[in-house]
Amino acid sequence: MKRLAKWRLVSLFAMIALVLSGCGKPFVSTLMPAGEVADMQYDLMKLSTLIMVGVIIVVMIIFVLVFVRYRRKDDKTIPKQVEGSHKLEIIWTVVPILLLLILAVPTVASTFKLADVDQMDKKNTKALVINVRSHLYWWDFEYPSKKIVTSQELVVPTNEKVYFNLKSMDVKHSFWIPAVGGKLDTNTDNINKFWLEFDDKRANEAGNLFYGKCAELCGPGHALMDFKVKAISRDKFDAWVTAMQDVKEPQKATGALASQGQEIFNKSCIGCHAVTPANKMPETARIAPNLSNFGERSRVAAVLDHNKKEVKNWIKNPEAYKPGNLMTGKYPEMSDEQLDALAEYLMSLKVQE
Ligand code: HEC
Ligand SMILES: [Cu+2]
């Protein structure tokens, strides 16, 4: 019986190890840092783990030595009673203080470095600043200096500092790109600022697509409140910005089916969704994801595969894929033909080819 319990425990640990081994992917792993911030945070993790493991090893060695060496057998005498030892007390006070200092100095130094956002607040700053807005359960990214907005997929240049203003439009969320840095809360009543840097080499290994997450329990759809980060070279980034800026009017749909889809969209969906990337649009056009470059996304609603079938599934019943999301029930039910047309239209929304 006992042996069986032991084996259960062993197999449980083996399974956990197996599951956790799946986490070691360059696009999502904190343990594969992909930029300056992630590097700093990883170094701090390593340092504190090293110190903790060191303490455990020393304590365990002393514990076992004392256990073996001073074990009593038939001896009934009472040992010599000692009240306090200056030497020992000094040792076990000074050693932890030293260990904490070793931990504190780099931690405080990194904390200030990570919070240094002077560059973004300078007038006429050259630094790239992105305003992030979190919503139940999706993300909105505005590039104020470029006058464009996009949603669900953040696009950033690699190998330079990118600065973020973080804000929430409803409840508290938290902005986290596990491989690159974070988490920082997005609040409703103040703006949190920080910077990240995306390493070019790591981005390549990750297929230029990092995973982002909401890291603050915010409701039933929280676990599905993902976003993606396209980290590309500065040249490619500039090309993307230009392509986004070039979309002036709602893009003309090509083909009969897509045009039909556009018509339906303009009737039933445009009240919530914008299809132009300009950030001069009214606030009411920003209560749902901006779909200007929806055809270039890698996911539908952040969680479904990016194809027409899933687009139709999503429009038919969003609640089934993201519980509690705010697209539910405020537009008419669509027939299969209408869904086909809508999917065709949405997938054709591209700014780059
Ligand atoms: C009441 C406002 C509202 C209406 C009307 C609406 N939507 Fe949405 N839609 C949303 C919200 C909010 C989300 C984000 C859901 C989430 O991810 O939590 C969304 C998400 C989506 C997505 C996924 C977006 C992405 O970036 O991956 C698609 C596609 C979509 N809607 C299509 C449509 C279509 C087509 C219509 C019209 C038939 C429509 N929506 C009508 C609010 C609305
Ligand atoms: Cu959340």
Coordinates of C-alpha atoms and ligand atoms in Angstrom, one line a residue, residues 135-138 151-152 224 264-265 268-273 287-291 294 297 299-302 306 311 314-315 318 322 324-328 330-332 334 342 346, ligand 1:
H135 CA -10.5 46.0 -22.1
L136 CA -12.6 42.9 -21.1
Y137 CA -11.0 40.8 -22.8
W138 CA -8.9 42.4 -25.5
S151 CA -5.7 45.8 -31.7
Q152 CA -4.8 42.4 -30.4
L224 CA -8.2 33.9 -22.8
I264 CA -23.4 43.7 -43.9
F265 CA -20.4 44.8 -41.8
S268 CA -24.3 45.5 -38.2
C269 CA -20.8 45.8 -36.9
I270 CA -19.3 49.2 -37.6
G271 CA -21.0 50.6 -34.5
C272 CA -18.4 48.8 -32.4
H273 CA -15.5 48.0 -34.8
I287 CA -15.1 50.0 -27.9
A288 CA -14.2 46.8 -29.9
P289 CA -11.0 45.7 -31.6
N290 CA -9.8 47.7 -34.6
L291 CA -10.0 45.4 -37.6
F294 CA -7.5 41.8 -39.4
R297 CA -3.5 38.6 -37.6
R299 CA -5.5 34.5 -34.3
V300 CA -9.2 35.3 -34.2
A301 CA -10.2 37.0 -31.0
A302 CA -6.7 36.1 -29.7
H306 CA -6.9 32.4 -38.0
V311 CA -14.2 33.7 -38.0
W314 CA -16.8 33.5 -33.6
I315 CA -19.4 35.7 -35.1
P318 CA -18.6 34.6 -29.3
K322 CA -14.6 33.6 -24.6
G324 CA -18.2 37.0 -20.6
N325 CA -16.9 38.9 -23.6
L326 CA -18.7 42.0 -24.7
M327 CA -19.6 41.1 -28.3
T328 CA -22.5 39.0 -27.2
K330 CA -25.9 43.1 -29.8
Y331 CA -26.2 42.4 -33.5
P332 CA -28.6 40.3 -35.5
M334 CA -26.5 35.9 -39.4
L342 CA -18.4 38.6 -43.6
L346 CA -12.7 40.5 -42.8
Ligands
HEC1 C1 -21.5 45.6 -29.2 C2 -20.4 45.8 -29.9 C3 -20.0 44.8 -31.0 C4 -20.7 44.5 -32.1 C5 -22.0 45.1 -32.6 C6 -19.9 43.6 -32.9 N1 -18.7 43.3 -32.2 FE1 -17.2 42.1 -32.8 N2 -16.3 42.4 -31.0 C7 -16.7 43.2 -30.0 C8 -15.8 43.1 -28.9 C9 -16.0 43.8 -27.5 C10 -14.8 42.1 -29.3 C11 -13.7 41.7 -28.4 C12 -14.0 40.4 -27.8 C13 -12.9 39.9 -26.9 O1 -11.9 39.4 -27.5 O2 -13.1 39.9 -25.7 C14 -15.1 41.8 -30.6 C15 -14.3 40.9 -31.4 C16 -14.6 40.6 -32.7 C17 -13.7 39.8 -33.6 C18 -12.3 39.3 -33.2 C19 -11.4 40.5 -33.4 C20 -9.9 40.2 -33.4 O3 -9.2 41.2 -33.4 O4 -9.5 39.1 -33.3 C21 -14.3 39.8 -34.8 C22 -13.7 39.1 -36.0 C23 -15.5 40.5 -34.7 N3 -15.7 40.9 -33.4 C24 -16.4 40.6 -35.8 C25 -17.6 41.2 -35.7 C26 -18.6 41.2 -36.7 C27 -18.4 40.6 -38.1 C28 -19.7 41.9 -36.2 C29 -21.0 42.2 -37.0 C30 -21.7 41.1 -37.4 C31 -19.4 42.4 -34.9 N4 -18.1 41.9 -34.6 C32 -20.2 43.1 -34.1 C33 -17.8 44.0 -30.0 C34 -18.8 44.0 -31.0

